[in-house]
Coordinates of N, CA and C in Angstrom, one line a residue:
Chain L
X194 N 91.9 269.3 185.6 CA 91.4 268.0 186.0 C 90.6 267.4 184.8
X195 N 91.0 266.0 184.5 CA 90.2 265.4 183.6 C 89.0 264.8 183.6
X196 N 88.1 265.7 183.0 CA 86.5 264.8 183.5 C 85.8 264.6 182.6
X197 N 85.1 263.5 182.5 CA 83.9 262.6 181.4 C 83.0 262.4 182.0
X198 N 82.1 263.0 181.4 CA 80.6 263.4 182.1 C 79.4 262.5 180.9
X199 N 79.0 261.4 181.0 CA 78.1 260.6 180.1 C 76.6 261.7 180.5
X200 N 75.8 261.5 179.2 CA 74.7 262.2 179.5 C 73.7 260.9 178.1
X201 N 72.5 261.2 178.3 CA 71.4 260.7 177.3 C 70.8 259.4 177.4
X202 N 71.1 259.0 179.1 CA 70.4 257.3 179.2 C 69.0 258.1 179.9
X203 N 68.1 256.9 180.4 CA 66.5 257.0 180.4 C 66.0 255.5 180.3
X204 N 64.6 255.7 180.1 CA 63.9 254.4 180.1 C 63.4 254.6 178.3
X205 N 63.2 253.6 178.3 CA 63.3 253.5 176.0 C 62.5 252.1 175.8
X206 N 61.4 252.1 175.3 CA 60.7 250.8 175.1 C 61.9 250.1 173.7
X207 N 61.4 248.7 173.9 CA 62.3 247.7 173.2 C 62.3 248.1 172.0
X208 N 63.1 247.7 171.2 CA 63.3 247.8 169.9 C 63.4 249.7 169.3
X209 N 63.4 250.6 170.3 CA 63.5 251.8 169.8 C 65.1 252.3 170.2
X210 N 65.3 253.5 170.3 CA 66.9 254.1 170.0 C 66.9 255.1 171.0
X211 N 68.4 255.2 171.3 CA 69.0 255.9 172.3 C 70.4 256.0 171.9
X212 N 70.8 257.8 172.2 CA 72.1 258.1 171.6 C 72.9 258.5 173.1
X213 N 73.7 258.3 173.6 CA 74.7 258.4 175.1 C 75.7 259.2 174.3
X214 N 76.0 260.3 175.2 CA 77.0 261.1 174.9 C 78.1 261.2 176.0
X215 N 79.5 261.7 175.8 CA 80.6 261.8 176.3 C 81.2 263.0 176.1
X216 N 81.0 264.0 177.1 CA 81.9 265.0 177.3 C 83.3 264.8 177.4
X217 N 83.9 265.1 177.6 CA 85.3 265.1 177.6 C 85.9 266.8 177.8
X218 N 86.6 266.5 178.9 CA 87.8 267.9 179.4 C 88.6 267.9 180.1
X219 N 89.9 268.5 180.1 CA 90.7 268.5 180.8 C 92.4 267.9 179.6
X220 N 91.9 267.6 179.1 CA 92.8 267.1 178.2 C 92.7 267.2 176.9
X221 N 93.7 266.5 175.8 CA 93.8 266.7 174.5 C 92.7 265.6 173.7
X222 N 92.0 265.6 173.9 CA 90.9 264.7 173.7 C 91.7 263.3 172.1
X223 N 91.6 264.0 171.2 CA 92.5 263.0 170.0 C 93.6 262.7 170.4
X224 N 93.9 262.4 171.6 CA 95.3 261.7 171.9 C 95.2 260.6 172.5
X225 N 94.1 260.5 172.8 CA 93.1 259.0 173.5 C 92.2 258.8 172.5
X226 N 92.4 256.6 172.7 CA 91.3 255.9 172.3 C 90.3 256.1 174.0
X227 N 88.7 255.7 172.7 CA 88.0 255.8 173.9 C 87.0 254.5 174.2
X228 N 86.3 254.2 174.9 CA 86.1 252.8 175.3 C 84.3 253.1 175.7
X229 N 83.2 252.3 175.9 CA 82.2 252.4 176.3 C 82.0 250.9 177.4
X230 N 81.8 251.1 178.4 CA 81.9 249.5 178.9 C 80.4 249.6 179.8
X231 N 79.4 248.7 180.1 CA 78.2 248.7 181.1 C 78.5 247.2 181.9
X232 N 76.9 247.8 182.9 CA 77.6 247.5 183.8 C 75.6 247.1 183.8
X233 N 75.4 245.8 183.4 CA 73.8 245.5 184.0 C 73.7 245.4 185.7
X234 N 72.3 245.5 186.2 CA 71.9 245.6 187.6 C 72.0 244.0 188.2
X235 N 73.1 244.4 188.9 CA 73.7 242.9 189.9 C 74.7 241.9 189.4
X236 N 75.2 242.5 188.1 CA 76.4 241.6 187.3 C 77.6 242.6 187.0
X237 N 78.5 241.9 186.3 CA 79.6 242.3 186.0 C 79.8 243.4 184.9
X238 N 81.3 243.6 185.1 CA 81.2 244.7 184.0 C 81.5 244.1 182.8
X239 N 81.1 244.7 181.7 CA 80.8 244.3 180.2 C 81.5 245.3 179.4
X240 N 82.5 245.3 178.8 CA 83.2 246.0 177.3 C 82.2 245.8 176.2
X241 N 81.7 247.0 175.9 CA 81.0 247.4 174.6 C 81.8 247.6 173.2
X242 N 82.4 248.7 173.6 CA 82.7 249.3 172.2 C 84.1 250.2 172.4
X243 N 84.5 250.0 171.4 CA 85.9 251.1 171.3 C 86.3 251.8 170.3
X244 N 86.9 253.1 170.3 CA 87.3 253.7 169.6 C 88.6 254.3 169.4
X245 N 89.4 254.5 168.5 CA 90.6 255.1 168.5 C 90.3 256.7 168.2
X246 N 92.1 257.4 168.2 CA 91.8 258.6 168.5 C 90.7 259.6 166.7
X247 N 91.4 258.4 165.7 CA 91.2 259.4 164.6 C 89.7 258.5 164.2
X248 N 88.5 257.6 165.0 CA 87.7 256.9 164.4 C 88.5 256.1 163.3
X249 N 89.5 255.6 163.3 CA 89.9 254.7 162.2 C 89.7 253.0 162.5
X250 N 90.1 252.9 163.9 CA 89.6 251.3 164.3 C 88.3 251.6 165.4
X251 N 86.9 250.8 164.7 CA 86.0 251.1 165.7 C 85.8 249.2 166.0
X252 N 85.3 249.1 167.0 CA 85.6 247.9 167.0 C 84.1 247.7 168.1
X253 N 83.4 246.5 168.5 CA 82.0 246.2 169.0 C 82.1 245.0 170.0
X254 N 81.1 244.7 171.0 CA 81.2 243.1 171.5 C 80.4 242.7 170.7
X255 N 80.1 241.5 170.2 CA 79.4 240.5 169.8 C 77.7 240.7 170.1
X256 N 77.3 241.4 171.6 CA 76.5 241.7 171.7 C 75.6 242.9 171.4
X257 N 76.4 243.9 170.7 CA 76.0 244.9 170.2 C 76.2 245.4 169.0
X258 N 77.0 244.9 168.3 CA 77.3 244.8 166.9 C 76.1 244.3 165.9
X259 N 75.9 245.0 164.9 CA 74.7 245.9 163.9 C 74.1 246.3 165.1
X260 N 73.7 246.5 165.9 CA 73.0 247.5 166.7 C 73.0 249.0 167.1
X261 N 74.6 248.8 167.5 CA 75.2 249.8 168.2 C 76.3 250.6 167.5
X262 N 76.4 251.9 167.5 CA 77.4 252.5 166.3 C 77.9 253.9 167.8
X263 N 79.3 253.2 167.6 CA 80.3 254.4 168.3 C 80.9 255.4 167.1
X264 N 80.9 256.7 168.1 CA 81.7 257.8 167.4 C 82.2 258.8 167.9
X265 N 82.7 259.6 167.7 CA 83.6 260.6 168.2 C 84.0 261.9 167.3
X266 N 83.8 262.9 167.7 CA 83.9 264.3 167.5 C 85.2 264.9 168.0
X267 N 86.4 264.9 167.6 CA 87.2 265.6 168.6 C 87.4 267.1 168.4
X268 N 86.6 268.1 167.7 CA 86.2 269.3 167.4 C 85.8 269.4 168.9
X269 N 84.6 268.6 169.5 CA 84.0 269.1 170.0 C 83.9 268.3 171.4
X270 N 85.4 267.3 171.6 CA 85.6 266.5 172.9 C 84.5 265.7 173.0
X271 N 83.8 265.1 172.2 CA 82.8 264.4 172.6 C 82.3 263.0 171.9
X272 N 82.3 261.7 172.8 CA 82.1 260.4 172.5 C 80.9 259.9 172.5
X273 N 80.6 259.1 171.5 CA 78.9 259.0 171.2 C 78.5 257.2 171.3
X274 N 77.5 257.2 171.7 CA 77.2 255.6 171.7 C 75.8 255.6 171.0
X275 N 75.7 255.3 169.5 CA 74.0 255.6 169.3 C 73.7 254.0 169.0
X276 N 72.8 253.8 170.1 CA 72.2 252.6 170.4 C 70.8 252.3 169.5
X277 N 70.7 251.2 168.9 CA 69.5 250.9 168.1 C 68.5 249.6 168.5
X278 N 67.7 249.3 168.2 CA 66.9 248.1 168.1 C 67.3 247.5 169.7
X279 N 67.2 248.3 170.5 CA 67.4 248.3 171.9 C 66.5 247.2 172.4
X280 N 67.1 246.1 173.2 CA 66.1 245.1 173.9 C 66.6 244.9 175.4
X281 N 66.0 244.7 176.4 CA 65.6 244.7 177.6 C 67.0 244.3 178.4
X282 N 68.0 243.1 177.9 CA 69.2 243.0 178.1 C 70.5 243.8 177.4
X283 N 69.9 245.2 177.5 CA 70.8 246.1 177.3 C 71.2 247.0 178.2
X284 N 70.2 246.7 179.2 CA 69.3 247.6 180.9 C 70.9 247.5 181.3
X285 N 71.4 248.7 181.5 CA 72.2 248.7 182.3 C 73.2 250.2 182.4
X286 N 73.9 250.0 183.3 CA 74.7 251.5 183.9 C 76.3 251.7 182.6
X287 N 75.7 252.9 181.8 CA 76.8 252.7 180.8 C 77.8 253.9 181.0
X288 N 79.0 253.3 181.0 CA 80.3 254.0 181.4 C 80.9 254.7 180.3
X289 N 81.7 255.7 179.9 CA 82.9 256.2 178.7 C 83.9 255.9 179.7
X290 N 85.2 255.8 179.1 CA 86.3 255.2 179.5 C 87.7 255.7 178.9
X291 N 88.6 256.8 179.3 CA 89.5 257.1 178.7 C 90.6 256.1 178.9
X292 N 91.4 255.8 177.1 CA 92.6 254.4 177.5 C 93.7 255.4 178.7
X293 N 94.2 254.7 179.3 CA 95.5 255.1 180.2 C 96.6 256.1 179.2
X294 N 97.2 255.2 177.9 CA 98.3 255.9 177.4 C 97.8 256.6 176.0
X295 N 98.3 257.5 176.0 CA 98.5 258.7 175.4 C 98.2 257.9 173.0
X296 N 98.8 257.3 173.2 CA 99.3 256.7 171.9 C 97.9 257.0 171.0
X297 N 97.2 256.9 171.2 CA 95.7 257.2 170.8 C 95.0 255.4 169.8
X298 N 96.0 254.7 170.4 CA 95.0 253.2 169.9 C 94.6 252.1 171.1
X299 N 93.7 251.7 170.1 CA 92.4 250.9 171.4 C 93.0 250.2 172.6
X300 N 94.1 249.5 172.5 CA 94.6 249.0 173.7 C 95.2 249.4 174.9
X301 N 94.6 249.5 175.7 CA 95.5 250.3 176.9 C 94.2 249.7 178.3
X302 N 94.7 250.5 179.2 CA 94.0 250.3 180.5 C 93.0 251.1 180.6
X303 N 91.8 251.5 181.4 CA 91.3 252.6 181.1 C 91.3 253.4 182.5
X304 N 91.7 254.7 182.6 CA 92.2 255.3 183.7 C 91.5 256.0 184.3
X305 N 90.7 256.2 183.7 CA 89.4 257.7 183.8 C 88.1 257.5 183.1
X306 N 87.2 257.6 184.0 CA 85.8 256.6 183.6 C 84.9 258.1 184.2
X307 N 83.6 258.2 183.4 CA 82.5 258.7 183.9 C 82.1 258.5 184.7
X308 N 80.5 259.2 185.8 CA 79.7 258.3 186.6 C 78.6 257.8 186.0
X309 N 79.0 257.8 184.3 CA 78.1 256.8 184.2 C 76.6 257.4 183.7
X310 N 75.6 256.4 183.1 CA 74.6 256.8 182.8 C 73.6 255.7 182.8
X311 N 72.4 255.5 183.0 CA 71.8 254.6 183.1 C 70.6 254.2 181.7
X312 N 70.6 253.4 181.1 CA 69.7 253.0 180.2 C 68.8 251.7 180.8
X313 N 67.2 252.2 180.7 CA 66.4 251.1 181.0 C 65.8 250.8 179.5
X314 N 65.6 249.4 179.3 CA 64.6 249.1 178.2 C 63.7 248.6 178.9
X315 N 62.7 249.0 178.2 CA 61.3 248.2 179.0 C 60.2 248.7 178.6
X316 N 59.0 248.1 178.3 CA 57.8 248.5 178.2 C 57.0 248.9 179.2
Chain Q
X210 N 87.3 234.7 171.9 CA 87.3 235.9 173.0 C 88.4 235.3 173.8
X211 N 89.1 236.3 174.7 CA 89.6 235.6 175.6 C 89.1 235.6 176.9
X212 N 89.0 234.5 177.7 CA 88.0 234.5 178.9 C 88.7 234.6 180.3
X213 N 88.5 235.6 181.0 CA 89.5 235.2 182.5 C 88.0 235.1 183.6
X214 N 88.9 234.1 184.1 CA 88.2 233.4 185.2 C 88.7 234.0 186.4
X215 N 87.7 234.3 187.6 CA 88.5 234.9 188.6 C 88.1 233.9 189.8
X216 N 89.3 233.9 190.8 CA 88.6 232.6 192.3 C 89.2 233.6 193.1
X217 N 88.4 233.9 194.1 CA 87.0 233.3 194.9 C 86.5 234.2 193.9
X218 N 84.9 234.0 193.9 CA 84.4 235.1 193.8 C 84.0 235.8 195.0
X219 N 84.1 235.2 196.2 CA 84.0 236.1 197.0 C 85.1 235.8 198.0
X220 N 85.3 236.5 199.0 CA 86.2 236.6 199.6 C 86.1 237.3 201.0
X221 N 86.2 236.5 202.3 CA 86.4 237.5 203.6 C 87.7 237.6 204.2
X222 N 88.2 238.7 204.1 CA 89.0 238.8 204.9 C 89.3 240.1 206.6
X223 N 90.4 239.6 207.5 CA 90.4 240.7 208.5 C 90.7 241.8 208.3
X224 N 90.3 242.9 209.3 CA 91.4 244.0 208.3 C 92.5 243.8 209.4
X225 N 93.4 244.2 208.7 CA 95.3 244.0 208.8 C 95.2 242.9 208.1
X226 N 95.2 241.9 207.5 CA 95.0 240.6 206.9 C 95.4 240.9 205.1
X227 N 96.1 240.3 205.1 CA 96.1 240.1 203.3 C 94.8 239.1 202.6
X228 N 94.7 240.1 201.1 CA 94.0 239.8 200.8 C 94.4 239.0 199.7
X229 N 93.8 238.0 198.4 CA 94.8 237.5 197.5 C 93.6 237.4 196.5
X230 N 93.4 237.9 195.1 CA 92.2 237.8 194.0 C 93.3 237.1 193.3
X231 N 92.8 236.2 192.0 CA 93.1 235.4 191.2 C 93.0 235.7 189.8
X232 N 93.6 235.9 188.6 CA 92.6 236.0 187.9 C 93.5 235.0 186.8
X233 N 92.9 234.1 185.8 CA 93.2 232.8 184.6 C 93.0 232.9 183.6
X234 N 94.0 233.1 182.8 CA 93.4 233.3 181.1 C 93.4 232.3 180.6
X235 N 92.4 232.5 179.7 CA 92.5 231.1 178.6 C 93.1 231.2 177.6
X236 N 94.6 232.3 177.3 CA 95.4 232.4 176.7 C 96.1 233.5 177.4
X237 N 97.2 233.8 176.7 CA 98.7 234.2 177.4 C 98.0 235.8 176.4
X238 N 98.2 236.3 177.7 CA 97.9 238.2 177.2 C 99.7 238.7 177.6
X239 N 100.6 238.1 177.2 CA 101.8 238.6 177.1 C 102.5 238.7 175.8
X240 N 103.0 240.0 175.7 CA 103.3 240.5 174.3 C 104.9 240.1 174.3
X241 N 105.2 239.3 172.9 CA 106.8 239.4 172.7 C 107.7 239.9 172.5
X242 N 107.3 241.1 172.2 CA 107.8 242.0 171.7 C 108.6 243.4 172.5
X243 N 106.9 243.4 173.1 CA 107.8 244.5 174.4 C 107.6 244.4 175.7
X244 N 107.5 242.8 176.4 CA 107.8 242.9 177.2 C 106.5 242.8 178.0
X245 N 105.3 242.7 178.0 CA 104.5 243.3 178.7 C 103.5 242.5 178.8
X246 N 102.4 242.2 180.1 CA 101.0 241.6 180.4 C 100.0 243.1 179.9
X247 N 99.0 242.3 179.0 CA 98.1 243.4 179.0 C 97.1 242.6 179.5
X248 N 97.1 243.5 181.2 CA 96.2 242.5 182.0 C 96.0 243.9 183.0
X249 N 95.0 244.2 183.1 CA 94.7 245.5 184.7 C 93.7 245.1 185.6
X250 N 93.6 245.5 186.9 CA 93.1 245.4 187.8 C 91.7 246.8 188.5
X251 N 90.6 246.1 188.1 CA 89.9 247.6 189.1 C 88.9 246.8 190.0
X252 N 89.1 248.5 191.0 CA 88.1 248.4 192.0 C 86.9 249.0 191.7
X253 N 85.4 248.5 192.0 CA 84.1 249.3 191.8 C 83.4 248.8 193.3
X254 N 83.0 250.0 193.4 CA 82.2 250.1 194.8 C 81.0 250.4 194.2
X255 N 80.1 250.4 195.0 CA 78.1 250.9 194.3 C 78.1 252.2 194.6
X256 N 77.5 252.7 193.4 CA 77.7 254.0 192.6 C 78.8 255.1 192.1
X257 N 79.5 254.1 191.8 CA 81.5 254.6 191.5 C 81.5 254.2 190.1
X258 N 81.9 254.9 189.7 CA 82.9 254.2 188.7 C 83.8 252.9 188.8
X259 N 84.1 252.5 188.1 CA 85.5 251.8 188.5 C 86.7 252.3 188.5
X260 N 87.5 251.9 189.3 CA 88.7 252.7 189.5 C 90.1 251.8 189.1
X261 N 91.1 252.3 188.0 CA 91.9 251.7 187.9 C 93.0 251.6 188.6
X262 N 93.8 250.4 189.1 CA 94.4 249.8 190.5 C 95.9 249.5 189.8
X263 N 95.6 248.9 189.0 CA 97.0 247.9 188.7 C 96.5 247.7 186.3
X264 N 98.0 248.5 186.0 CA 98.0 248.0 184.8 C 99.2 247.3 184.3
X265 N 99.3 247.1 183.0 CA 100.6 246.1 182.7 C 100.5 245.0 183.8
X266 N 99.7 244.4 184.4 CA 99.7 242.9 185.4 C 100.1 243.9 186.6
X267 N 101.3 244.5 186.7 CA 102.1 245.2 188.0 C 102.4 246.4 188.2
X268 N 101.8 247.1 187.4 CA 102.4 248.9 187.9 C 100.8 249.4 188.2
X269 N 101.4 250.4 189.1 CA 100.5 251.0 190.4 C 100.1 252.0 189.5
X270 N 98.8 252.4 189.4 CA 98.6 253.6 189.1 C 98.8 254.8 190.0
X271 N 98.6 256.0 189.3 CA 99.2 257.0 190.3 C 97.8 257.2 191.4
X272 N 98.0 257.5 192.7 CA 97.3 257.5 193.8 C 96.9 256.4 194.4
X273 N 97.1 255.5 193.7 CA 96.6 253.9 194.6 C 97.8 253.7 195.5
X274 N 97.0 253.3 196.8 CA 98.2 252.7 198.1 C 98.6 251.5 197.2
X275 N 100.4 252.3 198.2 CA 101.2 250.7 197.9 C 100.7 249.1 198.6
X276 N 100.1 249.4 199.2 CA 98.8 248.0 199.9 C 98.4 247.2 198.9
X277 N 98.1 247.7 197.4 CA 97.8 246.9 196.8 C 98.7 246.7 195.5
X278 N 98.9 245.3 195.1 CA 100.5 245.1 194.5 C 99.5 243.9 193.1
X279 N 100.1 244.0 192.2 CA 99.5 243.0 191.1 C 101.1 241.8 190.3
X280 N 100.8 240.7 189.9 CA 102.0 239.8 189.9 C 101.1 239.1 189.1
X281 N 102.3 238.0 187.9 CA 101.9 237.1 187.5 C 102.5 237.7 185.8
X282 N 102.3 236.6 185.4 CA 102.7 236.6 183.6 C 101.9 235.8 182.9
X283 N 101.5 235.9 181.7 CA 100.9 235.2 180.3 C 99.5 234.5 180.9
X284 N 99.4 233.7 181.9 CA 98.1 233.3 182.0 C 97.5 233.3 183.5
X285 N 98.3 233.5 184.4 CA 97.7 233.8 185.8 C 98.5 235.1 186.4
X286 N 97.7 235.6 187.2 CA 97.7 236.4 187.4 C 96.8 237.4 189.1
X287 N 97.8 238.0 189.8 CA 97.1 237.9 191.1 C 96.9 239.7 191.7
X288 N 96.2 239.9 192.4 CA 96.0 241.2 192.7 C 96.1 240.8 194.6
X289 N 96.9 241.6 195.0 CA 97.1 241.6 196.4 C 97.6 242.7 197.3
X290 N 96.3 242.6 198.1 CA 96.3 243.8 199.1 C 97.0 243.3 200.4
X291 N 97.9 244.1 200.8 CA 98.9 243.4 201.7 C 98.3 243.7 203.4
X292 N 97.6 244.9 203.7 CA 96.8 245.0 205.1 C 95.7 245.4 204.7
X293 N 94.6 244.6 204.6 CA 92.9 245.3 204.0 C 92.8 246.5 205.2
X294 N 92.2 247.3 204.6 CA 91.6 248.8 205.1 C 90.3 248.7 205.1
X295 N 89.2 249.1 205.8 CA 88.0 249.4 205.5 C 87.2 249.8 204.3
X296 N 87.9 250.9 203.5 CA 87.7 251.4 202.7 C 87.6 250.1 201.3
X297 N 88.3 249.2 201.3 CA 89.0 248.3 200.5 C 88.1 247.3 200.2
X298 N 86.5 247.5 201.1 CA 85.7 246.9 200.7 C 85.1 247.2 199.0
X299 N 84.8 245.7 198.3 CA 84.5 246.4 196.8 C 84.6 245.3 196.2
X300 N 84.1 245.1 194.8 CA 84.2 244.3 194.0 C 85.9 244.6 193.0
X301 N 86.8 243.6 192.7 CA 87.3 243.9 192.3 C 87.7 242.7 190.9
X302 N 87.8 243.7 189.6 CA 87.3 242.8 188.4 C 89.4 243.3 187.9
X303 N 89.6 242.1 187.6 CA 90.6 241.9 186.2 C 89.8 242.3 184.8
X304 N 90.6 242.8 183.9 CA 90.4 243.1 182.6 C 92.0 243.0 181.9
X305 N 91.6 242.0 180.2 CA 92.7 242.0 179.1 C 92.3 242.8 178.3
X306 N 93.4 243.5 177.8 CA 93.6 244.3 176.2 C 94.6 243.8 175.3
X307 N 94.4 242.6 175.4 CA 95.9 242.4 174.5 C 95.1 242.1 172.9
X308 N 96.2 242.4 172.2 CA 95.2 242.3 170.7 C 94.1 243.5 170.5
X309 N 93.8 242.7 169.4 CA 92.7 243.1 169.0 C 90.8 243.0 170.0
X310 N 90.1 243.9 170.1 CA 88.9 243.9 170.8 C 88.3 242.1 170.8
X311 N 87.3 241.8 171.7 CA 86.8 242.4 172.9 C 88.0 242.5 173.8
X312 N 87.8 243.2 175.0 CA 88.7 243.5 176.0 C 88.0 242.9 177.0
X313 N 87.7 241.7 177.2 CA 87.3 241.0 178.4 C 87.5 241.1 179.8
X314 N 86.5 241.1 180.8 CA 87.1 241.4 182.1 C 86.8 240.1 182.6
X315 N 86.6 239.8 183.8 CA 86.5 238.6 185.0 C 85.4 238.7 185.5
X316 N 85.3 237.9 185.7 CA 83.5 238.0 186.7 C 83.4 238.5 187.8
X317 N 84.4 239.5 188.4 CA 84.5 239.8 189.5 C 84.8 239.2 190.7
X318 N 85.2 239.6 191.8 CA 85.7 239.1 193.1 C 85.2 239.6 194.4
X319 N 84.1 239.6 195.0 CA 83.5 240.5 196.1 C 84.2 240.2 197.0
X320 N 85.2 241.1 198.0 CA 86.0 241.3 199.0 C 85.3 241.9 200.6
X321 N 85.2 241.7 201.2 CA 84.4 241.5 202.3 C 84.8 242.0 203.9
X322 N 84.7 242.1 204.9 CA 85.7 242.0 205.7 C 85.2 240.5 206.8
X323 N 86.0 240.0 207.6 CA 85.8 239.3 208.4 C 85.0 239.4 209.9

């Protein structure tokens, strides 16, 4: 069974750091791109960040870009989100996201999602 | 970016009743090449994940009821549950991959029962 287990959210005063991690098992982990998407309290979902299989295309939203740095371990199945200079509209439920197909680049559907982790900023 | 718009945002329907989400690009997420909408469909309930329903615009993922069916090409695009179930309560968001990132979703569709 394939499962992604997000770990490292919490409450984090503004402008400080937070690193979100992604287990990964069940599968060949470098055969999938992987995806980070949140989900703030009472709105929609939001695409963060993405990765392919070999870290060769990393790619960001607009809203987290210089901020936010994705990465990936496939030694050790594991997807990283290290969040920086954190401000208050970052507060929200953040997902890992395996792509659907196998090809290991950023484009695809995403088929297999964490439950998730929660980041609060706030003083 | 590319933006999809979704109508209603909300929605009641009966159950046995069809259901019908919408979703509008502001550009054609259909590829020339091979063929394809890079356009998918999920459901999120509170405290779930989201669950993927419908990729390529129209293929079912594996375990999702054939109740729910996805249609449309390059800039519209529809998700449709043919008898709502109880269960079928949920927000249900469109998302594009076509190109290069962001991978934009929809603003969601709250589905309701009557």
């Amino acid at each position: 069974e394939v499962q992604l287990v997000e770990s490292g959210g919490g409450l984090v005063q503004p402008g400080r750091s937070l690193r979100l991690s992604c287990a990964v098992s069940g599968l060949t982990f470098d055969d999938f791109a992987m995806h980070w998407v949140r989900q703030p309290p009472g709105k929609g979902l939001e695409w963060v960040s993405g990765i392919n299989w070999n870290s060769g295309t990393i790619v960001y939203a607009d809203s987290v870009k210089g901020r936010f740095t994705i990465s990936r371990d496939n030694a050790k199945n594991s997807l990283y989100l290290q969040m920086n200079s954190l401000r208050a509209e970052d507060t929200a439920f953040y997902y890992c996201a395996k792509v659907l197909e196998g090809f290991g680049e950023l484009s695809g559907a995403a088929d297999i999602w964490g439950q998730g982790t929660m980041v609060t900023v706030s003083s | 970016d590319i933006v999809l718009t979704q109508s209603p945002d909300s929605l009641a329907v009966s159950l046995g009743e069809r259901a019908t989400i919408n979703c509008k690009s502001d550009q054609s997420v259909f590829d020339n090449f091979n063929y394809k909408n890079y356009l998918a469909w999920y459901q999120k309930k509170p405290g779930q994940p989201p669950r993927l329903l419908i990729y390529w615009a129209s293929a079912r993922e594996s375990g999702v009821p054939d109740r729910f069916s996805g249609s449309g090409s390059e800039t519209d695009f529809t998700l449709t549950i043919s008898s709502l179930q109880a269960e079928d309560v949920a927000v249900y968001y469109c998302q594009q991959y076509f190109g290069r990132p962001p991978y934009t979703f929809g603003q969601g569709t709250e589905l309701e029962i009557k």
